[in-house]
């Protein structure tokens, strides 16, 4: 099989940008299923190839020999990728990228799924390290492709699956084979995916790039996001044989996209006014539900009063600074998780992550919130009760910094969302809080300057205006409209 130097891309990018031609082979390498995309790529209908050896489609003799040896000896283990010259129905040769993965079934025999894309439309797979193997070592491209494959019959029961799919969604092979997705992993998401597969079976048209959360057991929390493409496979008579689902892990790319979208929203929705209370509420409103299920923003009392905050907020002379709840948001109406209403003073326990954030000026990150006896919650029974009542299981506390000072803290919690916070979530929270801190500092500066201007205005007014008994005296201050001028006081 030939190869050439090409610009590498990820397997994820390939699946997301290309609708691959898919063929299903039995243990002897005979074609048993054929997709419409395969017919468009090579010109052969299902009736012309189903029941024939897939090797006849390979142009080069050495490719046919290697394919035959591979099937007989199963030397490729479970998956591989390479370039090949494939024969089109009109006689011309096409350079394609072939990706092959072995599939397990209830009969214990390995079948194979092959998907192909025109070399001209798809760059090469990335050059990744693979296990040492005499056959694999001769291939110019990686053997380990992170692509999950599931074959389902016309009743949507799983008949074949590769190991990669099981490692992604955690559904064990015995529980998967012979069952529909809604039986192996019940839930609304499984029902949605089955509806898509029914559509593919009926229409024959593929459905590309369907995002879904990894369908792990209910007691397992996962952050994996997969994207799947569904293609119908036809038999020799052109009738639907089943559906092939090809999926890849897109967690990183989706998170990056969502993070950019949230930051874009932050630029539009945070800091719309010079009111610190409103700015704090805008931060909380944006965080829920994009990032957290429950968010609070507590500011030091000095901030709303437009006074300079302490150089570094923290315990002072054995006391904790007074905070006021400025922002509050929840996925539940009425924010039942909160002990304090918006605008009320907030009690900060002396032994808590919140005080620790004030001391260090660094965020507190607790992906799995520890509510067991012996923790700081023992000293804050009311909060502990709220945490248990609403199943708060993941916590982030982020200081609100501005020009070297800490203006307050923002708290992010997850309740209904089963996924714990990850490092990327903390980075996003800190970016959102930084954006809000800038707006809060601008608002504080404005209030202070306005206060100073009003004080100057009062000083410029006459303190004891008198006109004697012959006249009544009135005065007013006229501010200048110039940046460099000064207002005047007039009297009549």
C-alpha positions as a printed NumPy array, in Angstrom:
array([[  0.   ,   0.   ,   0.   ],
       [  1.409,   3.343,  -1.005],
       [  1.835,   6.503,   1.034],
       [  3.191,  10.008,   0.741],
       [  4.106,  12.917,   2.983],
       [  0.987,  14.863,   3.855],
       [ -0.232,  17.401,   6.368],
       [ -1.59 ,  15.496,   9.372],
       [ -5.033,  16.057,  10.84 ],
       [ -6.886,  14.371,  13.664],
       [ -9.252,  11.452,  13.274],
       [-11.905,  13.672,  14.799],
       [-11.493,  16.286,  12.06 ],
       [-11.713,  13.636,   9.382],
       [-14.974,  12.168,  10.622],
       [-16.464,  15.605,  11.169],
       [-15.69 ,  16.903,   7.684],
       [-16.205,  13.832,   5.523],
       [-19.091,  11.447,   4.91 ],
       [-17.083,   8.212,   4.518],
       [-17.931,   5.31 ,   2.238],
       [-18.559,   2.307,   4.491],
       [-18.465,  -1.42 ,   3.788],
       [-19.035,  -4.328,   6.173],
       [-16.918,  -7.467,   5.705],
       [-17.312, -10.881,   7.267],
       [-14.486, -12.899,   8.797],
       [-13.367, -14.099,   5.311],
       [-13.21 , -10.574,   3.88 ],
       [-16.442, -10.94 ,   1.877],
       [-18.557,  -7.818,   1.51 ],
       [-21.844,  -8.264,   3.381],
       [-22.964,  -4.615,   3.638],
       [-22.53 ,  -1.594,   1.378],
       [-23.435,   2.077,   1.888],
       [-24.758,   4.615,  -0.597],
       [-21.651,   6.738,   0.021],
       [-19.546,   3.743,  -1.076],
       [-21.576,   3.547,  -4.271],
       [-21.042,   7.246,  -4.93 ],
       [-17.29 ,   6.937,  -4.348],
       [-16.618,   3.76 ,  -6.377],
       [-19.617,   3.527,  -8.685],
       [-20.599,  -0.017,  -7.635],
       [-24.101,  -0.722,  -6.382],
       [-24.688,  -3.044,  -3.434],
       [-25.853,  -5.791,  -5.805],
       [-22.512,  -5.666,  -7.638],
       [-20.223,  -6.028,  -4.612],
       [-22.125,  -7.753,  -1.796],
       [-21.1  , -11.405,  -1.702],
       [-17.745, -10.744,  -3.395],
       [-14.297, -10.501,  -1.818],
       [-13.34 ,  -6.928,  -0.962],
       [ -9.854,  -7.662,  -2.294],
       [-11.062,  -7.483,  -5.924],
       [-11.553,  -3.742,  -5.456],
       [ -7.85 ,  -3.241,  -4.763],
       [ -5.772,  -2.362,  -7.819],
       [ -2.247,  -3.292,  -6.652],
       [ -1.406,  -6.99 ,  -6.355],
       [  0.605,  -6.4  ,  -3.178],
       [ -2.415,  -4.705,  -1.611],
       [ -4.579,  -7.738,  -2.396],
       [ -1.981, -10.117,  -0.944],
       [ -1.648,  -8.102,   2.233],
       [ -5.425,  -7.823,   2.652],
       [ -5.798, -11.588,   2.225],
       [ -3.052, -12.341,   4.721],
       [ -4.498,  -9.833,   7.177],
       [ -7.932, -11.48 ,   7.15 ],
       [ -6.502, -14.981,   7.478],
       [ -3.975, -14.192,  10.193],
       [ -5.837, -11.339,  11.944],
       [ -2.466,  -9.594,  12.311],
       [ -3.984,  -6.121,  12.427],
       [ -5.556,  -6.764,  15.799],
       [ -8.429,  -4.342,  15.903],
       [ -7.848,  -1.236,  13.747],
       [ -5.512,   0.425,  11.29 ],
       [ -5.342,   3.04 ,   8.536],
       [ -3.456,   3.323,   5.256],
       [ -3.562,   4.615,   1.687],
       [ -4.612,   2.3  ,  -1.143],
       [ -5.421,   2.312,  -4.856],
       [ -9.034,   1.221,  -5.36 ],
       [-10.685,   0.288,  -8.646],
       [-13.641,   2.446,  -9.725],
       [-16.462,   0.816, -11.673],
       [-15.47 ,   2.771, -14.812],
       [-11.98 ,   1.219, -14.687],
       [ -9.965,   4.117, -13.333],
       [ -7.894,   3.933, -10.156],
       [ -8.728,   6.095,  -7.14 ],
       [ -6.382,   6.901,  -4.277],
       [ -8.312,   6.506,  -1.038],
       [ -7.67 ,   6.537,   2.66 ],
       [ -8.772,   3.177,   4.08 ],
       [ -9.559,   2.79 ,   7.77 ],
       [-10.316,  -0.686,   9.063],
       [-11.608,  -1.788,  12.449],
       [-12.436,  -5.271,  13.717],
       [-15.88 ,  -5.832,  15.214],
       [-16.923,  -8.262,  17.919],
       [-20.228, -10.12 ,  17.771],
       [-22.227, -12.716,  19.665],
       [-20.892, -15.488,  17.397],
       [-17.353, -14.825,  18.655],
       [-15.968, -14.205,  15.159],
       [-14.321, -10.932,  14.165],
       [-15.921,  -9.047,  11.303],
       [-14.493,  -5.899,   9.771],
       [-15.813,  -2.453,   8.995],
       [-13.978,  -0.483,   6.315],
       [-14.531,   3.197,   5.684],
       [-12.88 ,   5.   ,   2.822],
       [-12.5  ,   8.602,   1.752],
       [-11.054,  10.087,  -1.385],
       [ -7.425,  10.995,  -0.71 ],
       [ -7.932,  14.318,  -2.481],
       [-10.59 ,  15.368,   0.038],
       [ -8.872,  14.265,   3.227],
       [ -5.359,  14.958,   4.597],
       [ -3.378,  12.221,   6.275],
       [ -3.933,  10.907,   9.766],
       [ -1.489,  12.229,  12.359],
       [  1.747,  10.353,  12.848],
       [  1.194,   8.942,  16.341],
       [  3.234,   6.403,  18.279],
       [  1.847,   2.873,  18.158],
       [  2.739,  -0.425,  19.719],
       [  5.681,  -2.257,  18.186],
       [  4.447,  -4.826,  15.702],
       [  6.186,  -6.405,  12.655],
       [  3.264,  -5.657,  10.333],
       [  2.19 ,  -2.363,  11.853],
       [  5.747,  -1.067,  11.831],
       [  5.748,  -1.199,   8.019],
       [  2.695,   1.046,   7.751],
       [  3.379,   4.75 ,   7.241],
       [  0.241,   5.721,   9.159],
       [ -0.947,   4.982,  12.69 ],
       [ -2.748,   1.775,  13.497],
       [ -4.61 ,   3.109,  16.536],
       [ -7.503,   5.328,  15.45 ],
       [ -9.783,   6.621,  18.236],
       [-12.944,   5.829,  16.27 ],
       [-15.839,   3.849,  17.713],
       [-17.972,   1.685,  15.402],
       [-21.311,  -0.006,  16.104],
       [-23.334,  -2.052,  13.611],
       [-27.068,  -2.401,  14.314],
       [-29.665,  -4.491,  12.495],
       [-32.985,  -3.233,  11.154],
       [-34.458,  -3.53 ,  14.664],
       [-31.552,  -1.375,  15.924],
       [-30.114,  -4.228,  17.961],
       [-26.33 ,  -4.169,  18.283],
       [-24.805,  -7.006,  16.266],
       [-21.183,  -5.83 ,  15.999],
       [-19.021,  -3.328,  17.89 ],
       [-15.334,  -2.486,  18.17 ],
       [-13.335,  -2.079,  21.372],
       [-12.946,   1.688,  20.991],
       [-16.667,   2.297,  21.329],
       [-16.77 ,   0.351,  24.575],
       [-13.877,   2.332,  26.009],
       [-15.675,   5.591,  25.207],
       [-19.185,   4.955,  26.516],
       [-18.398,   2.298,  29.119],
       [-21.182,  -0.102,  28.084],
       [-19.82 ,  -3.651,  28.521],
       [-19.942,  -6.003,  25.545],
       [-22.346,  -8.562,  27.091],
       [-24.808,  -5.791,  27.948],
       [-24.578,  -4.221,  24.486],
       [-24.704,  -7.127,  22.015],
       [-28.206,  -8.15 ,  20.959],
       [-29.771,  -5.102,  22.601],
       [-31.014,  -1.749,  21.402],
       [-29.338,   1.374,  22.702],
       [-32.384,   2.254,  24.82 ],
       [-32.085,  -1.158,  26.48 ],
       [-28.349,  -0.978,  27.119],
       [-28.366,   2.665,  28.281],
       [-31.939,   3.868,  28.947],
       [-32.552,   7.593,  28.823],
       [-33.71 ,  10.525,  26.729],
       [-30.4  ,  10.787,  24.876],
       [-30.555,   7.141,  23.782],
       [-34.116,   7.681,  22.555],
       [-32.983,  10.673,  20.505],
       [-30.15 ,   8.676,  18.89 ],
       [-32.51 ,   5.804,  18.081],
       [-34.889,   8.253,  16.395],
       [-31.989,   9.381,  14.186],
       [-31.144,   5.776,  13.311],
       [-34.789,   5.052,  12.385],
       [-34.64 ,   8.057,  10.069],
       [-31.471,   6.716,   8.407],
       [-33.005,   3.267,   7.944],
       [-36.135,   4.661,   6.32 ],
       [-34.58 ,   7.312,   4.083],
       [-31.171,   5.812,   3.325],
       [-29.653,   9.279,   3.773],
       [-26.743,   9.5  ,   6.241],
       [-26.891,  11.793,   9.261],
       [-23.548,  13.363,  10.085],
       [-22.14 ,  14.864,  13.303],
       [-24.712,  14.216,  16.015],
       [-23.272,  15.276,  19.372],
       [-24.2  ,  13.345,  22.504],
       [-22.977,  12.746,  26.037],
       [-21.192,   9.438,  26.605],
       [-23.899,   6.978,  27.635],
       [-22.289,   5.694,  30.801],
       [-24.145,   3.945,  33.638],
       [-26.163,   6.279,  35.863],
       [-23.728,   5.95 ,  38.764],
       [-20.724,   6.949,  36.622],
       [-20.048,  10.651,  35.999],
       [-18.479,  11.495,  32.668],
       [-17.485,  14.632,  30.79 ],
       [-17.025,  12.901,  27.441],
       [-18.817,  14.347,  24.445],
       [-18.987,  12.173,  21.33 ],
       [-20.102,  12.982,  17.817],
       [-21.56 ,  10.238,  15.661],
       [-22.339,   9.778,  11.982],
       [-24.993,   7.235,  10.975],
       [-24.935,   5.416,   7.616],
       [-27.312,   2.753,   6.282],
       [-25.803,  -0.496,   5.012],
       [-27.59 ,  -2.326,   2.173],
       [-27.542,  -5.999,   1.174],
       [-27.184,  -7.454,  -2.343],
       [-30.831,  -6.682,  -3.136],
       [-30.476,  -3.057,  -2.063],
       [-32.536,  -3.607,   1.072],
       [-31.525,  -2.126,   4.4  ],
       [-29.216,  -4.473,   6.263],
       [-28.748,  -2.173,   9.24 ],
       [-27.106,   1.028,  10.436],
       [-23.419,   1.713,  10.989],
       [-22.622,   4.338,  13.633],
       [-19.121,   5.841,  13.56 ],
       [-18.219,   8.072,  16.523],
       [-15.248,  10.04 ,  17.845],
       [-14.485,  11.91 ,  21.049],
       [-14.939,  15.664,  20.482],
       [-14.834,  16.726,  24.123],
       [-11.876,  19.107,  23.775],
       [-13.089,  20.83 ,  20.621],
       [-16.636,  21.277,  21.941],
       [-15.39 ,  22.697,  25.221],
       [-13.132,  25.137,  23.414],
       [-16.041,  26.21 ,  21.218],
       [-18.391,  26.604,  24.187],
       [-15.755,  28.514,  26.153],
       [-15.304,  31.007,  23.323],
       [-19.077,  31.4  ,  23.039],
       [-19.434,  32.099,  26.766],
       [-16.589,  34.622,  26.742],
       [-18.24 ,  36.313,  23.786],
       [-21.45 ,  36.523,  25.799],
       [-19.493,  37.963,  28.725],
       [-18.303,  40.873,  26.603],
       [-21.92 ,  41.71 ,  25.791],
       [-23.706,  40.922,  29.035],
       [-21.343,  41.834,  31.881],
       [-20.68 ,  45.481,  32.749],
       [-23.597,  47.023,  30.87 ],
       [-23.962,  49.689,  33.581],
       [-21.853,  51.35 ,  36.268],
       [-23.925,  49.709,  39.018],
       [-21.809,  47.2  ,  40.963],
       [-24.836,  45.24 ,  42.182],
       [-26.136,  44.84 ,  38.665],
       [-22.704,  43.853,  37.354],
       [-22.448,  41.128,  40.008],
       [-25.885,  39.844,  39.042],
       [-24.904,  39.814,  35.365],
       [-21.958,  37.567,  36.211],
       [-24.198,  35.15 ,  38.114],
       [-26.825,  35.117,  35.356],
       [-24.244,  34.308,  32.703],
       [-22.645,  31.492,  34.706],
       [-25.98 ,  29.68 ,  35.118],
       [-26.56 ,  27.333,  33.393],
       [-23.599,  27.634,  30.988],
       [-21.026,  26.792,  33.663],
       [-22.753,  26.068,  36.967],
       [-26.156,  25.157,  38.373],
       [-25.876,  27.634,  41.234],
       [-23.745,  30.786,  41.497],
       [-23.318,  33.531,  44.076],
       [-21.3  ,  36.751,  43.945],
       [-20.45 ,  38.315,  47.31 ],
       [-18.785,  41.741,  47.475],
       [-17.059,  43.422,  50.394],
       [-19.176,  46.099,  52.041],
       [-16.553,  48.652,  50.988],
       [-17.269,  48.104,  47.308],
       [-20.892,  49.264,  47.071],
       [-20.003,  52.235,  49.33 ],
       [-17.391,  53.277,  46.733],
       [-14.595,  53.211,  49.298],
       [-11.162,  51.785,  48.627],
       [-11.18 ,  48.085,  49.575],
       [ -8.51 ,  46.689,  51.821],
       [ -5.195,  46.11 ,  50.056],
       [ -5.934,  42.437,  50.54 ],
       [ -9.214,  41.294,  52.017],
       [ -8.82 ,  38.727,  54.752],
       [ -9.209,  38.154,  58.464],
       [ -8.176,  41.337,  60.25 ],
       [ -7.745,  41.539,  64.008],
       [ -9.542,  38.221,  64.362],
       [-12.582,  39.372,  62.378],
       [-13.828,  38.526,  58.892],
       [-14.688,  41.365,  56.455],
       [-18.382,  41.982,  55.975],
       [-19.759,  40.784,  52.649],
       [-23.01 ,  41.491,  50.91 ],
       [-24.698,  39.178,  48.425],
       [-24.667,  41.112,  45.165],
       [-25.342,  38.346,  42.633],
       [-27.426,  35.185,  42.876],
       [-28.577,  32.705,  40.218],
       [-29.785,  29.1  ,  40.108],
       [-31.347,  26.635,  37.713],
       [-34.154,  26.34 ,  40.3  ],
       [-36.721,  29.149,  40.57 ],
       [-36.313,  31.236,  43.686],
       [-32.71 ,  30.075,  44.295],
       [-33.645,  27.715,  47.16 ],
       [-29.959,  26.792,  47.629],
       [-29.068,  30.206,  49.059],
       [-29.062,  31.04 ,  52.769],
       [-28.964,  34.767,  52.002],
       [-31.101,  36.913,  49.713],
       [-29.586,  39.36 ,  47.281],
       [-28.532,  42.513,  49.116],
       [-28.284,  40.826,  52.533],
       [-25.078,  40.613,  54.589],
       [-23.331,  37.26 ,  54.231],
       [-21.823,  35.255,  57.072],
       [-18.4  ,  33.876,  56.112],
       [-17.249,  30.949,  58.312],
       [-13.784,  31.5  ,  59.724],
       [-12.751,  27.945,  58.768],
       [-13.997,  27.574,  55.214],
       [-12.743,  27.637,  51.613],
       [-14.125,  31.165,  51.325],
       [-11.817,  32.462,  54.05 ],
       [ -8.964,  30.479,  52.522],
       [ -9.514,  32.29 ,  49.226],
       [ -9.392,  35.628,  51.017],
       [ -6.121,  34.722,  52.708],
       [ -4.373,  33.376,  49.636],
       [ -6.01 ,  35.345,  46.854],
       [ -6.15 ,  32.058,  44.913],
       [ -9.128,  30.032,  43.747],
       [-10.423,  27.046,  45.682],
       [-11.124,  24.05 ,  43.421],
       [-13.006,  21.044,  44.832],
       [-14.308,  18.839,  41.981],
       [-15.821,  16.369,  44.44 ],
       [-17.196,  18.309,  47.391],
       [-16.336,  16.555,  50.652],
       [-19.368,  16.583,  52.959],
       [-18.178,  13.854,  55.312],
       [-17.871,  14.487,  59.071],
       [-14.733,  16.285,  60.157],
       [-14.703,  18.906,  57.383],
       [-15.269,  22.658,  57.616],
       [-18.996,  22.041,  57.114],
       [-19.184,  20.779,  60.703],
       [-18.907,  24.451,  61.733],
       [-21.59 ,  25.631,  59.314],
       [-24.563,  23.33 ,  59.835],
       [-27.057,  25.451,  57.89 ],
       [-24.896,  25.484,  54.775],
       [-24.153,  21.778,  55.141],
       [-27.868,  21.052,  55.217],
       [-28.394,  23.09 ,  52.03 ],
       [-25.55 ,  21.262,  50.306],
       [-26.982,  17.854,  51.128],
       [-30.563,  18.878,  50.389],
       [-29.733,  20.067,  46.869],
       [-26.974,  17.531,  46.136],
       [-24.258,  20.131,  45.651],
       [-21.362,  17.912,  44.628],
       [-18.772,  20.15 ,  42.94 ],
       [-17.411,  23.531,  44.07 ],
       [-15.283,  26.423,  42.802],
       [-14.598,  29.601,  44.783],
       [-12.897,  32.349,  42.764],
       [-11.584,  35.65 ,  44.178],
       [-12.637,  38.826,  42.41 ],
       [ -9.37 ,  40.717,  41.766],
       [ -8.948,  44.289,  40.593],
       [ -5.644,  46.191,  40.551],
       [ -4.085,  43.962,  43.188],
       [ -7.089,  44.071,  45.517],
       [ -9.724,  41.434,  46.235],
       [-13.206,  42.91 ,  45.935],
       [-15.089,  39.755,  46.853],
       [-15.63 ,  36.13 ,  45.883],
       [-17.685,  34.267,  43.282],
       [-18.941,  30.763,  44.093],
       [-19.88 ,  28.191,  41.461],
       [-21.612,  24.891,  42.276],
       [-23.091,  21.981,  40.385],
       [-26.217,  20.203,  41.592],
       [-28.353,  18.677,  38.847],
       [-25.495,  18.441,  36.356],
       [-23.759,  15.174,  37.356],
       [-20.385,  16.125,  35.86 ],
       [-17.838,  17.438,  38.354],
       [-15.944,  20.608,  37.531],
       [-12.64 ,  20.15 ,  35.721],
       [ -9.543,  22.32 ,  35.347],
       [-10.922,  23.835,  32.145],
       [-14.059,  24.88 ,  34.021],
       [-11.943,  26.632,  36.634],
       [-10.017,  28.513,  33.939],
       [-13.289,  29.606,  32.352],
       [-14.693,  30.722,  35.728],
       [-11.564,  32.769,  36.406],
       [-11.806,  34.418,  32.983],
       [-15.453,  35.344,  33.565],
       [-14.676,  36.697,  37.026],
       [-11.755,  38.719,  35.626],
       [-14.088,  40.299,  33.103],
       [-16.596,  41.137,  35.85 ],
       [-13.826,  42.447,  38.132],
       [-12.799,  44.966,  35.48 ],
       [-16.383,  46.191,  35.19 ],
       [-16.754,  46.313,  38.989],
       [-13.551,  48.303,  39.344],
       [-14.658,  50.737,  36.637],
       [-17.967,  51.194,  38.431],
       [-16.22 ,  51.712,  41.762],
       [-13.857,  54.259,  40.214],
       [-16.765,  56.115,  38.654],
       [-18.672,  56.287,  41.93 ],
       [-15.59 ,  57.513,  43.787],
       [-14.856,  60.205,  41.184],
       [-18.488,  61.279,  41.18 ],
       [-18.407,  61.495,  44.964],
       [-15.27 ,  63.638,  44.752],
       [-16.871,  65.895,  42.143],
       [-19.95 ,  66.391,  44.297],
       [-17.755,  67.213,  47.287],
       [-15.86 ,  69.798,  45.195],
       [-19.132,  71.249,  44.041],
       [-20.301,  71.679,  47.609],
       [-17.008,  73.355,  48.548],
       [-17.41 ,  75.872,  45.719],
       [-20.827,  76.936,  46.923],
       [-20.943,  80.039,  49.158],
       [-21.156,  78.939,  52.779],
       [-23.03 ,  81.98 ,  54.094],
       [-24.688,  83.81 ,  51.206],
       [-26.199,  87.039,  52.42 ],
       [-27.802,  89.896,  50.563],
       [-28.853,  91.913,  53.483],
       [-32.452,  92.862,  53.968],
       [-32.765,  94.37 ,  50.507],
       [-32.313,  91.213,  48.393],
       [-32.725,  87.443,  48.348],
       [-29.604,  85.602,  47.178],
       [-29.585,  82.31 ,  45.203],
       [-26.678,  80.461,  43.584],
       [-25.858,  77.44 ,  41.505],
       [-22.815,  75.567,  40.257],
       [-22.388,  75.191,  36.456],
       [-20.031,  72.317,  35.482],
       [-17.917,  72.863,  32.403],
       [-18.415,  70.813,  29.232],
       [-14.648,  70.773,  28.621],
       [-12.276,  68.069,  29.836],
       [ -9.763,  70.716,  30.923],
       [-12.048,  73.515,  32.119],
       [-13.537,  74.247,  35.519],
       [-17.086,  74.962,  36.522],
       [-18.233,  78.304,  37.918],
       [-20.519,  79.348,  40.694],
       [-22.918,  82.158,  40.02 ],
       [-25.22 ,  84.036,  42.34 ],
       [-28.097,  86.42 ,  41.906]])
